[in-house]
Protein backbone atom coordinates (compact mmCIF):
# COMPACT_ATOMS: atom_id res chain seq x y z
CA UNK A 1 2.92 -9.51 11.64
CA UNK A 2 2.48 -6.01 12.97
CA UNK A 3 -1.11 -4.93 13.35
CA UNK A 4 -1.73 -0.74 12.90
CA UNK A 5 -4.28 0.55 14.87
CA UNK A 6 -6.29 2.71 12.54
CA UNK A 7 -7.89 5.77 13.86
CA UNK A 8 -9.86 8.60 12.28
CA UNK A 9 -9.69 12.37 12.81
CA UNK A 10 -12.74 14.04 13.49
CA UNK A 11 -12.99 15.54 10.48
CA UNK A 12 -12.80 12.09 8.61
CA UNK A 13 -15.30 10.87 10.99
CA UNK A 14 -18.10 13.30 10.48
CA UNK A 15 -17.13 12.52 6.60
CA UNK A 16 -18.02 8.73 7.10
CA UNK A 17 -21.21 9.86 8.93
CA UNK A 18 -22.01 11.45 5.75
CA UNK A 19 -21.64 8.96 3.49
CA UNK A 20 -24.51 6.05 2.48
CA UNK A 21 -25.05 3.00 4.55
CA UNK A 22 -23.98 0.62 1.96
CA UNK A 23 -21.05 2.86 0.72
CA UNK A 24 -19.94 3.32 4.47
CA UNK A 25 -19.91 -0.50 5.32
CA UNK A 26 -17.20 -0.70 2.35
CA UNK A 27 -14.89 1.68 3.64
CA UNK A 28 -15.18 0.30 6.89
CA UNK A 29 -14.14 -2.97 5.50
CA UNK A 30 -11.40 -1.21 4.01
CA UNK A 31 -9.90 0.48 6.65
CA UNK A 32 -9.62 -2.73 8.48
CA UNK A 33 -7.66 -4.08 5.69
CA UNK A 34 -5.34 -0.65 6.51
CA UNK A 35 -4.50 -2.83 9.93
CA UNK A 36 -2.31 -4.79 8.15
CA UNK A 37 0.59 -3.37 6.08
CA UNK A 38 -0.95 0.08 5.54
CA UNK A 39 2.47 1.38 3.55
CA UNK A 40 1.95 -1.48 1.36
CA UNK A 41 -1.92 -0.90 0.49
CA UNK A 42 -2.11 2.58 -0.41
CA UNK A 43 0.04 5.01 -2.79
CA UNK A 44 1.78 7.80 -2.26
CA UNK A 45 -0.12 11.87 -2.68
CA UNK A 46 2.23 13.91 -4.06
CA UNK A 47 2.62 17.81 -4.35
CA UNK A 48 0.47 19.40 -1.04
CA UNK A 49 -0.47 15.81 -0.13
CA UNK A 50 2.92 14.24 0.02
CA UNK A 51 3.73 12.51 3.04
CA UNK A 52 -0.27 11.09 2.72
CA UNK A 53 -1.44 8.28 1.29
CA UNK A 54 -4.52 7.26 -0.77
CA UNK A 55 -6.56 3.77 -0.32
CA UNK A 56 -9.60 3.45 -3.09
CA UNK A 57 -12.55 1.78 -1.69
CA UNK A 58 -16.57 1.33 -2.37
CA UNK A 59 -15.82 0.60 -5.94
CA UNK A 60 -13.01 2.67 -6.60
CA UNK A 61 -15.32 5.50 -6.15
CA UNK A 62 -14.32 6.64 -2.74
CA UNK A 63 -10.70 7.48 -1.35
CA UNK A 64 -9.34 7.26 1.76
CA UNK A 65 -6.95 9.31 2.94
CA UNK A 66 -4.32 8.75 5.89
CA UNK A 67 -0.98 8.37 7.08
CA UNK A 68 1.11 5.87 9.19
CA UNK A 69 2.66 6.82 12.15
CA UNK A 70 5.05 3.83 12.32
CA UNK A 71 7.02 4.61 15.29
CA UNK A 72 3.03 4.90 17.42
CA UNK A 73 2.09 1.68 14.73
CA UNK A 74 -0.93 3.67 14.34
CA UNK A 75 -3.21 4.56 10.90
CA UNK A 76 -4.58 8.07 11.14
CA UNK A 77 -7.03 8.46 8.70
CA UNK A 78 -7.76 12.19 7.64
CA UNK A 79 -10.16 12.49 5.27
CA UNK A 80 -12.86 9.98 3.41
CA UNK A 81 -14.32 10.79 0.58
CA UNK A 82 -15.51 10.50 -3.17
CA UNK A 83 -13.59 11.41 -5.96
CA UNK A 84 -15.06 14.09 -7.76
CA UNK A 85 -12.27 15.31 -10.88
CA UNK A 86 -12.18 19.10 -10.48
CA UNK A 87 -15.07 19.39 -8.38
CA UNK A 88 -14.42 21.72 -5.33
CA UNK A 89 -16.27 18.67 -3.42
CA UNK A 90 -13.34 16.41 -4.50
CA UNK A 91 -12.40 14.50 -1.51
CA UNK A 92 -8.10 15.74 -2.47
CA UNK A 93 -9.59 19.01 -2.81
CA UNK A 94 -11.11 18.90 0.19
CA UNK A 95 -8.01 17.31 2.13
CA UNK A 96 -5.91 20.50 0.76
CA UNK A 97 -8.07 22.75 1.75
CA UNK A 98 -7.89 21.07 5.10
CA UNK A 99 -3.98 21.19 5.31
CA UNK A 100 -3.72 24.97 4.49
CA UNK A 101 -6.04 25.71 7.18
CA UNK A 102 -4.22 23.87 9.92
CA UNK A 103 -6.75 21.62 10.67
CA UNK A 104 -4.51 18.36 8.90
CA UNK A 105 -1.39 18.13 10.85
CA UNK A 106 1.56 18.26 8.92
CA UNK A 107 3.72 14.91 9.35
């Protein structure tokens, strides 16, 4: 079996930093599980996030978001974050406002 390497942007990074001990150790868990059949764990964004894919973790209360460079077998995760419906701190809110300013590459 193939094994991703999963890295994270600096953006995501500082968003992990962020995030509570307990909560953090979670996510870390799960992007580990990412190193193995990371097309298979996550689902599909659509709209201004297609082409990204979504992971929950910490309870379902977090999301990770990334994509999978297959031909570099590496995970690049973009943005971590809680899920906040129609909050402007929504972690897909957050991720779009990240791709229109340039500082998500676009796959």
């Amino acid at each position: 079996m193939v094994r991703y390497r999963v890295t994270l942007t600096k953006t995501a990074a500082e968003a992990l930093q962020g995030i509570e001990k307990r909560a953090q150790k979670q996510i870390i868990n799960k992007l580990r599980d990412l190193e193995e059949s990371p097309l298979d764990r996550g689902a599909a964004l659509l709209g201004e996030l297609q082409g990204y894919r979504d992971v929950r973790a910490a309870g379902q209360r977090y999301r990770i978001i990334y994509t999978v460079e297959e031909d570099r077998v590496v995970v690049l995760v973009v943005y971590v974050g809680i899920r906040k419906e129609g909050d402007k701190n929504d972690v897909y809110a957050i991720a779009k406002k990240l791709l229109r300013a340039g500082l998500i590459d676009l796959k």
